Amino acid sequence: MLCNAHGMEATAATPEAVAQLDDAVTSYLGFGRDTGQHLKAALTADPAMPMALLIRGYFFQLFGNPAVDAKAQQSLDAAEKAMAARGATARQRDHAAALACW
């Protein structure tokens, strides 16, 4: 099992995907302009990375625009499919539940 920069287990195919997702989160928290680029790079490195898919869903919801609700749902559906196929940590399942409630 891979771990992210904070030592949390990450379900991912490659360390690059984990590193890019870490960079996306760091960029987002720092109001960086490259958040989306890092998230896209994480999903390029691993198109079925549960946390990257969930965070993509969060970002769609943060737009606050009903026009992207379907994209948020698609991200959640893809994450749930990936978690069913690969397994998931309790933290990842909790994030999926949070996105589903949103």
N, CA, C and O atoms as CSV, one atom per row, in Angstrom:
chain,resi,resn,atom,element,x,y,z
A,1,MET,N,N,0.857,-1.180,0.000
A,1,MET,CA,C,0.000,0.000,0.000
A,1,MET,C,C,0.896,1.234,0.000
A,1,MET,O,O,1.867,1.318,0.752
A,2,LEU,N,N,0.557,2.163,-0.837
A,2,LEU,CA,C,1.271,3.432,-0.910
A,2,LEU,C,C,0.744,4.364,0.172
A,2,LEU,O,O,-0.363,4.183,0.679
A,3,CYS,N,N,1.547,5.360,0.520
A,3,CYS,CA,C,1.127,6.364,1.497
A,3,CYS,C,C,1.327,7.749,0.900
A,3,CYS,O,O,2.229,7.974,0.094
A,4,ASN,N,N,0.458,8.677,1.319
A,4,ASN,CA,C,0.594,10.049,0.846
A,4,ASN,C,C,1.625,10.793,1.698
A,4,ASN,O,O,2.254,10.200,2.574
A,5,ALA,N,N,1.793,12.066,1.445
A,5,ALA,CA,C,2.799,12.869,2.138
A,5,ALA,C,C,2.552,12.966,3.643
A,5,ALA,O,O,3.454,13.334,4.395
A,6,HIS,N,N,1.338,12.639,4.085
A,6,HIS,CA,C,1.002,12.716,5.504
A,6,HIS,C,C,0.985,11.342,6.168
A,6,HIS,O,O,0.561,11.199,7.315
A,7,GLY,N,N,1.450,10.340,5.434
A,7,GLY,CA,C,1.522,8.994,5.984
A,7,GLY,C,C,0.225,8.214,5.947
A,7,GLY,O,O,0.133,7.137,6.537
A,8,MET,N,N,-0.783,8.742,5.259
A,8,MET,CA,C,-2.062,8.037,5.155
A,8,MET,C,C,-2.024,7.089,3.962
A,8,MET,O,O,-1.477,7.412,2.908
A,9,GLU,N,N,-2.618,5.914,4.154
A,9,GLU,CA,C,-2.650,4.944,3.068
A,9,GLU,C,C,-3.416,5.509,1.880
A,9,GLU,O,O,-4.440,6.175,2.030
A,10,ALA,N,N,-2.888,5.220,0.694
A,10,ALA,CA,C,-3.501,5.709,-0.539
A,10,ALA,C,C,-3.663,4.541,-1.501
A,10,ALA,O,O,-2.696,3.846,-1.813
A,11,THR,N,N,-4.870,4.332,-1.961
A,11,THR,CA,C,-5.136,3.308,-2.962
A,11,THR,C,C,-4.830,3.917,-4.318
A,11,THR,O,O,-5.590,4.744,-4.823
A,12,ALA,N,N,-3.713,3.504,-4.906
A,12,ALA,CA,C,-3.283,4.069,-6.183
A,12,ALA,C,C,-2.389,3.073,-6.900
A,12,ALA,O,O,-1.772,2.205,-6.282
A,13,ALA,N,N,-2.334,3.218,-8.211
A,13,ALA,CA,C,-1.523,2.319,-9.027
A,13,ALA,C,C,-0.049,2.701,-9.014
A,13,ALA,O,O,0.818,1.846,-9.194
A,14,THR,N,N,0.238,3.986,-8.802
A,14,THR,CA,C,1.631,4.432,-8.883
A,14,THR,C,C,1.940,5.477,-7.809
A,14,THR,O,O,1.050,6.203,-7.366
A,15,PRO,N,N,3.197,5.548,-7.398
A,15,PRO,CA,C,3.595,6.627,-6.490
A,15,PRO,C,C,3.415,8.007,-7.128
A,15,PRO,O,O,3.148,8.981,-6.425
A,16,GLU,N,N,3.558,8.096,-8.453
A,16,GLU,CA,C,3.370,9.376,-9.143
A,16,GLU,C,C,1.948,9.904,-8.943
A,16,GLU,O,O,1.753,11.099,-8.723
A,17,ALA,N,N,0.964,9.019,-9.020
A,17,ALA,CA,C,-0.426,9.437,-8.821
A,17,ALA,C,C,-0.608,10.009,-7.418
A,17,ALA,O,O,-1.278,11.026,-7.237
A,18,VAL,N,N,-0.011,9.351,-6.432
A,18,VAL,CA,C,-0.116,9.823,-5.049
A,18,VAL,C,C,0.561,11.186,-4.903
A,18,VAL,O,O,0.009,12.094,-4.282
A,19,ALA,N,N,1.745,11.325,-5.470
A,19,ALA,CA,C,2.481,12.588,-5.379
A,19,ALA,C,C,1.717,13.720,-6.060
A,19,ALA,O,O,1.666,14.833,-5.537
A,20,GLN,N,N,1.129,13.449,-7.214
A,20,GLN,CA,C,0.376,14.486,-7.914
A,20,GLN,C,C,-0.874,14.889,-7.131
A,20,GLN,O,O,-1.239,16.064,-7.102
A,21,LEU,N,N,-1.526,13.918,-6.498
A,21,LEU,CA,C,-2.698,14.264,-5.687
A,21,LEU,C,C,-2.278,15.082,-4.471
A,21,LEU,O,O,-2.960,16.039,-4.104
A,22,ASP,N,N,-1.164,14.714,-3.843
A,22,ASP,CA,C,-0.641,15.528,-2.743
A,22,ASP,C,C,-0.392,16.961,-3.212
A,22,ASP,O,O,-0.726,17.920,-2.516
A,23,ASP,N,N,0.195,17.092,-4.394
A,23,ASP,CA,C,0.468,18.427,-4.934
A,23,ASP,C,C,-0.826,19.188,-5.226
A,23,ASP,O,O,-0.892,20.401,-5.027
A,24,ALA,N,N,-1.850,18.480,-5.697
A,24,ALA,CA,C,-3.137,19.129,-5.960
A,24,ALA,C,C,-3.742,19.681,-4.671
A,24,ALA,O,O,-4.225,20.813,-4.638
A,25,VAL,N,N,-3.711,18.880,-3.620
A,25,VAL,CA,C,-4.279,19.317,-2.341
A,25,VAL,C,C,-3.474,20.490,-1.779
A,25,VAL,O,O,-4.049,21.471,-1.310
A,26,THR,N,N,-2.155,20.389,-1.827
A,26,THR,CA,C,-1.296,21.474,-1.342
A,26,THR,C,C,-1.553,22.752,-2.132
A,26,THR,O,O,-1.643,23.835,-1.554
A,27,SER,N,N,-1.669,22.627,-3.437
A,27,SER,CA,C,-1.940,23.789,-4.275
A,27,SER,C,C,-3.297,24.396,-3.937
A,27,SER,O,O,-3.417,25.614,-3.805
A,28,TYR,N,N,-4.311,23.559,-3.796
A,28,TYR,CA,C,-5.649,24.054,-3.465
A,28,TYR,C,C,-5.638,24.813,-2.135
A,28,TYR,O,O,-6.203,25.901,-2.029
A,29,LEU,N,N,-4.996,24.236,-1.138
A,29,LEU,CA,C,-4.968,24.875,0.181
A,29,LEU,C,C,-4.171,26.171,0.179
A,29,LEU,O,O,-4.392,27.045,1.016
A,30,GLY,N,N,-3.244,26.292,-0.766
A,30,GLY,CA,C,-2.444,27.506,-0.884
A,30,GLY,C,C,-2.960,28.461,-1.939
A,30,GLY,O,O,-2.258,29.390,-2.339
A,31,PHE,N,N,-4.202,28.232,-2.399
A,31,PHE,CA,C,-4.811,29.065,-3.429
A,31,PHE,C,C,-3.976,29.072,-4.715
A,31,PHE,O,O,-3.915,30.075,-5.426
A,32,GLY,N,N,-3.334,27.931,-4.998
A,32,GLY,CA,C,-2.499,27.820,-6.188
A,32,GLY,C,C,-3.318,27.783,-7.464
A,32,GLY,O,O,-4.487,27.397,-7.468
A,33,ARG,N,N,-2.689,28.186,-8.525
A,33,ARG,CA,C,-3.351,28.194,-9.826
A,33,ARG,C,C,-3.203,26.868,-10.563
A,33,ARG,O,O,-3.822,26.659,-11.606
A,34,ASP,N,N,-2.390,25.982,-10.024
A,34,ASP,CA,C,-2.110,24.722,-10.716
A,34,ASP,C,C,-2.810,23.521,-10.089
A,34,ASP,O,O,-2.446,22.378,-10.367
A,35,THR,N,N,-3.797,23.766,-9.259
A,35,THR,CA,C,-4.520,22.677,-8.595
A,35,THR,C,C,-5.095,21.702,-9.614
A,35,THR,O,O,-4.896,20.492,-9.504
A,36,GLY,N,N,-5.791,22.218,-10.584
A,36,GLY,CA,C,-6.415,21.378,-11.605
A,36,GLY,C,C,-5.398,20.592,-12.408
A,36,GLY,O,O,-5.641,19.438,-12.761
A,37,GLN,N,N,-4.264,21.203,-12.697
A,37,GLN,CA,C,-3.214,20.513,-13.450
A,37,GLN,C,C,-2.702,19.304,-12.670
A,37,GLN,O,O,-2.494,18.234,-13.241
A,38,HIS,N,N,-2.500,19.478,-11.374
A,38,HIS,CA,C,-2.018,18.369,-10.548
A,38,HIS,C,C,-3.077,17.271,-10.432
A,38,HIS,O,O,-2.748,16.085,-10.468
A,39,LEU,N,N,-4.342,17.660,-10.293
A,39,LEU,CA,C,-5.402,16.661,-10.210
A,39,LEU,C,C,-5.496,15.883,-11.519
A,39,LEU,O,O,-5.637,14.660,-11.504
A,40,LYS,N,N,-5.422,16.577,-12.639
A,40,LYS,CA,C,-5.433,15.895,-13.940
A,40,LYS,C,C,-4.239,14.958,-14.079
A,40,LYS,O,O,-4.372,13.860,-14.618
A,41,ALA,N,N,-3.079,15.383,-13.598
A,41,ALA,CA,C,-1.885,14.535,-13.675
A,41,ALA,C,C,-2.046,13.288,-12.813
A,41,ALA,O,O,-1.608,12.204,-13.197
A,42,ALA,N,N,-2.675,13.442,-11.646
A,42,ALA,CA,C,-2.925,12.277,-10.786
A,42,ALA,C,C,-3.843,11.293,-11.495
A,42,ALA,O,O,-3.607,10.085,-11.465
A,43,LEU,N,N,-4.884,11.803,-12.130
A,43,LEU,CA,C,-5.836,10.930,-12.825
A,43,LEU,C,C,-5.257,10.369,-14.126
A,43,LEU,O,O,-5.702,9.321,-14.594
A,44,THR,N,N,-4.297,11.034,-14.700
A,44,THR,CA,C,-3.595,10.481,-15.861
A,44,THR,C,C,-2.708,9.321,-15.418
A,44,THR,O,O,-2.643,8.284,-16.077
A,45,ALA,N,N,-2.024,9.517,-14.286
A,45,ALA,CA,C,-1.158,8.468,-13.755
A,45,ALA,C,C,-1.959,7.264,-13.266
A,45,ALA,O,O,-1.478,6.133,-13.316
A,46,ASP,N,N,-3.184,7.509,-12.793
A,46,ASP,CA,C,-4.058,6.430,-12.320
A,46,ASP,C,C,-5.505,6.891,-12.469
A,46,ASP,O,O,-6.044,7.536,-11.570
A,47,PRO,N,N,-6.140,6.564,-13.599
A,47,PRO,CA,C,-7.510,7.013,-13.857
A,47,PRO,C,C,-8.553,6.465,-12.882
A,47,PRO,O,O,-9.681,6.957,-12.843
A,48,ALA,N,N,-8.190,5.462,-12.104
A,48,ALA,CA,C,-9.135,4.868,-11.152
A,48,ALA,C,C,-8.665,5.053,-9.708
A,48,ALA,O,O,-8.942,4.213,-8.851
A,49,MET,N,N,-7.960,6.142,-9.441
A,49,MET,CA,C,-7.512,6.424,-8.070
A,49,MET,C,C,-8.691,6.979,-7.277
A,49,MET,O,O,-9.163,8.078,-7.572
A,50,PRO,N,N,-9.175,6.243,-6.279
A,50,PRO,CA,C,-10.385,6.671,-5.567
A,50,PRO,C,C,-10.334,8.091,-5.018
A,50,PRO,O,O,-11.267,8.862,-5.244
A,51,MET,N,N,-9.273,8.458,-4.304
A,51,MET,CA,C,-9.254,9.802,-3.707
A,51,MET,C,C,-9.185,10.887,-4.759
A,51,MET,O,O,-9.770,11.954,-4.573
A,52,ALA,N,N,-8.495,10.653,-5.846
A,52,ALA,CA,C,-8.451,11.661,-6.911
A,52,ALA,C,C,-9.842,11.843,-7.512
A,52,ALA,O,O,-10.261,12.967,-7.790
A,53,LEU,N,N,-10.544,10.753,-7.709
A,53,LEU,CA,C,-11.909,10.835,-8.236
A,53,LEU,C,C,-12.833,11.547,-7.254
A,53,LEU,O,O,-13.669,12.358,-7.653
A,54,LEU,N,N,-12.678,11.243,-5.976
A,54,LEU,CA,C,-13.520,11.886,-4.963
A,54,LEU,C,C,-13.228,13.378,-4.861
A,54,LEU,O,O,-14.145,14.191,-4.744
A,55,ILE,N,N,-11.963,13.729,-4.905
A,55,ILE,CA,C,-11.609,15.146,-4.840
A,55,ILE,C,C,-12.111,15.872,-6.080
A,55,ILE,O,O,-12.554,17.017,-5.988
A,56,ARG,N,N,-12.048,15.221,-7.239
A,56,ARG,CA,C,-12.625,15.826,-8.445
A,56,ARG,C,C,-14.120,16.088,-8.219
A,56,ARG,O,O,-14.632,17.141,-8.597
A,57,GLY,N,N,-14.812,15.130,-7.604
A,57,GLY,CA,C,-16.227,15.324,-7.283
A,57,GLY,C,C,-16.444,16.473,-6.317
A,57,GLY,O,O,-17.387,17.249,-6.473
A,58,TYR,N,N,-15.575,16.585,-5.318
A,58,TYR,CA,C,-15.666,17.715,-4.386
A,58,TYR,C,C,-15.530,19.035,-5.132
A,58,TYR,O,O,-16.301,19.967,-4.905
A,59,PHE,N,N,-14.540,19.107,-6.028
A,59,PHE,CA,C,-14.318,20.353,-6.758
A,59,PHE,C,C,-15.532,20.717,-7.611
A,59,PHE,O,O,-15.905,21.887,-7.689
A,60,PHE,N,N,-16.146,19.728,-8.245
A,60,PHE,CA,C,-17.364,20.017,-9.005
A,60,PHE,C,C,-18.441,20.584,-8.084
A,60,PHE,O,O,-19.138,21.530,-8.453
A,61,GLN,N,N,-18.578,20.018,-6.901
A,61,GLN,CA,C,-19.590,20.519,-5.965
A,61,GLN,C,C,-19.253,21.928,-5.477
A,61,GLN,O,O,-20.148,22.744,-5.257
A,62,LEU,N,N,-17.971,22.207,-5.311
A,62,LEU,CA,C,-17.572,23.534,-4.846
A,62,LEU,C,C,-17.936,24.643,-5.834
A,62,LEU,O,O,-18.061,25.804,-5.445
A,63,PHE,N,N,-18.105,24.289,-7.107
A,63,PHE,CA,C,-18.536,25.290,-8.082
A,63,PHE,C,C,-19.902,25.857,-7.706
A,63,PHE,O,O,-20.220,26.993,-8.060
A,64,GLY,N,N,-20.708,25.077,-6.993
A,64,GLY,CA,C,-22.029,25.547,-6.599
A,64,GLY,C,C,-22.962,25.749,-7.777
A,64,GLY,O,O,-23.900,26.543,-7.702
A,65,ASN,N,N,-22.710,25.039,-8.857
A,65,ASN,CA,C,-23.501,25.195,-10.077
A,65,ASN,C,C,-24.189,23.870,-10.391
A,65,ASN,O,O,-23.514,22.875,-10.652
A,66,PRO,N,N,-25.513,23.843,-10.370
A,66,PRO,CA,C,-26.226,22.598,-10.653
A,66,PRO,C,C,-25.880,21.983,-12.011
A,66,PRO,O,O,-26.112,20.794,-12.229
A,67,ALA,N,N,-25.333,22.780,-12.916
A,67,ALA,CA,C,-24.973,22.268,-14.241
A,67,ALA,C,C,-23.865,21.217,-14.164
A,67,ALA,O,O,-23.709,20.425,-15.093
A,68,VAL,N,N,-23.091,21.195,-13.069
A,68,VAL,CA,C,-22.016,20.202,-12.954
A,68,VAL,C,C,-22.328,19.108,-11.920
A,68,VAL,O,O,-21.463,18.296,-11.588
A,69,ASP,N,N,-23.560,19.094,-11.419
A,69,ASP,CA,C,-23.945,18.044,-10.470
A,69,ASP,C,C,-23.757,16.652,-11.065
A,69,ASP,O,O,-23.329,15.733,-10.366
A,70,ALA,N,N,-24.069,16.490,-12.337
A,70,ALA,CA,C,-23.920,15.179,-12.975
A,70,ALA,C,C,-22.455,14.757,-13.019
A,70,ALA,O,O,-22.144,13.574,-12.887
A,71,LYS,N,N,-21.558,15.719,-13.204
A,71,LYS,CA,C,-20.132,15.392,-13.224
A,71,LYS,C,C,-19.646,14.978,-11.837
A,71,LYS,O,O,-18.801,14.091,-11.710
A,72,ALA,N,N,-20.173,15.613,-10.810
A,72,ALA,CA,C,-19.834,15.213,-9.445
A,72,ALA,C,C,-20.316,13.791,-9.180
A,72,ALA,O,O,-19.606,12.990,-8.573
A,73,GLN,N,N,-21.512,13.488,-9.633
A,73,GLN,CA,C,-22.064,12.136,-9.464
A,73,GLN,C,C,-21.246,11.115,-10.254
A,73,GLN,O,O,-21.006,10.009,-9.769
A,74,GLN,N,N,-20.822,11.469,-11.446
A,74,GLN,CA,C,-19.984,10.567,-12.241
A,74,GLN,C,C,-18.664,10.287,-11.535
A,74,GLN,O,O,-18.169,9.161,-11.566
A,75,SER,N,N,-18.095,11.299,-10.903
A,75,SER,CA,C,-16.856,11.108,-10.147
A,75,SER,C,C,-17.074,10.166,-8.981
A,75,SER,O,O,-16.257,9.283,-8.723
A,76,LEU,N,N,-18.186,10.357,-8.272
A,76,LEU,CA,C,-18.515,9.476,-7.153
A,76,LEU,C,C,-18.729,8.050,-7.642
A,76,LEU,O,O,-18.212,7.106,-7.045
A,77,ASP,N,N,-19.483,7.888,-8.715
A,77,ASP,CA,C,-19.733,6.544,-9.252
A,77,ASP,C,C,-18.426,5.857,-9.648
A,77,ASP,O,O,-18.235,4.672,-9.373
A,78,ALA,N,N,-17.527,6.605,-10.294
A,78,ALA,CA,C,-16.237,6.032,-10.701
A,78,ALA,C,C,-15.396,5.660,-9.483
A,78,ALA,O,O,-14.727,4.626,-9.483
A,79,ALA,N,N,-15.427,6.495,-8.448
A,79,ALA,CA,C,-14.677,6.203,-7.230
A,79,ALA,C,C,-15.227,4.950,-6.541
A,79,ALA,O,O,-14.462,4.098,-6.090
A,80,GLU,N,N,-16.548,4.847,-6.464
A,80,GLU,CA,C,-17.150,3.675,-5.833
A,80,GLU,C,C,-16.834,2.401,-6.617
A,80,GLU,O,O,-16.600,1.349,-6.020
A,81,LYS,N,N,-16.826,2.487,-7.924
A,81,LYS,CA,C,-16.470,1.342,-8.757
A,81,LYS,C,C,-15.007,0.951,-8.521
A,81,LYS,O,O,-14.685,-0.230,-8.389
A,82,ALA,N,N,-14.135,1.947,-8.469
A,82,ALA,CA,C,-12.715,1.685,-8.221
A,82,ALA,C,C,-12.500,1.069,-6.836
A,82,ALA,O,O,-11.697,0.150,-6.679
A,83,MET,N,N,-13.216,1.578,-5.841
A,83,MET,CA,C,-13.067,1.046,-4.483
A,83,MET,C,C,-13.579,-0.384,-4.404
A,83,MET,O,O,-13.010,-1.204,-3.684
A,84,ALA,N,N,-14.630,-0.691,-5.123
A,84,ALA,CA,C,-15.155,-2.060,-5.132
A,84,ALA,C,C,-14.155,-3.011,-5.780
A,84,ALA,O,O,-14.007,-4.153,-5.346
A,85,ALA,N,N,-13.476,-2.543,-6.811
A,85,ALA,CA,C,-12.522,-3.390,-7.526
A,85,ALA,C,C,-11.188,-3.528,-6.794
A,85,ALA,O,O,-10.595,-4.607,-6.784
A,86,ARG,N,N,-10.716,-2.443,-6.181
A,86,ARG,CA,C,-9.378,-2.413,-5.582
A,86,ARG,C,C,-9.374,-2.535,-4.069
A,86,ARG,O,O,-8.358,-2.880,-3.466
A,87,GLY,N,N,-10.504,-2.253,-3.468
A,87,GLY,CA,C,-10.539,-2.120,-2.017
A,87,GLY,C,C,-10.366,-0.649,-1.662
A,87,GLY,O,O,-9.994,0.168,-2.505
A,88,ALA,N,N,-10.637,-0.332,-0.430
A,88,ALA,CA,C,-10.541,1.062,0.006
A,88,ALA,C,C,-10.293,1.108,1.498
A,88,ALA,O,O,-10.644,0.189,2.238
A,89,THR,N,N,-9.687,2.187,1.918
A,89,THR,CA,C,-9.495,2.404,3.348
A,89,THR,C,C,-10.790,2.968,3.933
A,89,THR,O,O,-11.669,3.423,3.201
A,90,ALA,N,N,-10.892,2.930,5.231
A,90,ALA,CA,C,-12.068,3.508,5.900
A,90,ALA,C,C,-12.169,4.993,5.590
A,90,ALA,O,O,-13.271,5.511,5.409
A,91,ARG,N,N,-11.043,5.681,5.525
A,91,ARG,CA,C,-11.035,7.118,5.219
A,91,ARG,C,C,-11.600,7.367,3.824
A,91,ARG,O,O,-12.381,8.297,3.625
A,92,GLN,N,N,-11.208,6.538,2.861
A,92,GLN,CA,C,-11.721,6.700,1.504
A,92,GLN,C,C,-13.229,6.441,1.454
A,92,GLN,O,O,-13.961,7.153,0.766
A,93,ARG,N,N,-13.683,5.440,2.170
A,93,ARG,CA,C,-15.124,5.166,2.210
A,93,ARG,C,C,-15.882,6.310,2.867
A,93,ARG,O,O,-16.991,6.644,2.449
A,94,ASP,N,N,-15.287,6.914,3.898
A,94,ASP,CA,C,-15.917,8.059,4.553
A,94,ASP,C,C,-16.008,9.256,3.597
A,94,ASP,O,O,-17.012,9.968,3.585
A,95,HIS,N,N,-14.968,9.470,2.804
A,95,HIS,CA,C,-15.009,10.564,1.815
A,95,HIS,C,C,-16.095,10.297,0.770
A,95,HIS,O,O,-16.799,11.218,0.354
A,96,ALA,N,N,-16.228,9.048,0.350
A,96,ALA,CA,C,-17.277,8.707,-0.620
A,96,ALA,C,C,-18.657,8.976,-0.015
A,96,ALA,O,O,-19.543,9.494,-0.695
A,97,ALA,N,N,-18.836,8.630,1.241
A,97,ALA,CA,C,-20.114,8.879,1.908
A,97,ALA,C,C,-20.384,10.375,2.017
A,97,ALA,O,O,-21.520,10.817,1.848
A,98,ALA,N,N,-19.335,11.162,2.301
A,98,ALA,CA,C,-19.504,12.617,2.398
A,98,ALA,C,C,-19.891,13.212,1.053
A,98,ALA,O,O,-20.779,14.062,0.980
A,99,LEU,N,N,-19.227,12.770,-0.010
A,99,LEU,CA,C,-19.575,13.289,-1.336
A,99,LEU,C,C,-20.993,12.883,-1.710
A,99,LEU,O,O,-21.724,13.671,-2.309
A,100,ALA,N,N,-21.388,11.669,-1.365
A,100,ALA,CA,C,-22.735,11.209,-1.665
A,100,ALA,C,C,-23.782,12.074,-0.938
A,100,ALA,O,O,-24.845,12.350,-1.494
A,101,CYS,N,N,-23.495,12.491,0.267
A,101,CYS,CA,C,-24.426,13.343,1.022
A,101,CYS,C,C,-24.493,14.766,0.489
A,101,CYS,O,O,-25.514,15.439,0.638
A,102,TRP,N,N,-23.435,15.219,-0.117
A,102,TRP,CA,C,-23.363,16.577,-0.616
A,102,TRP,C,C,-24.288,16.730,-1.785
A,102,TRP,O,O,-24.380,17.813,-2.362
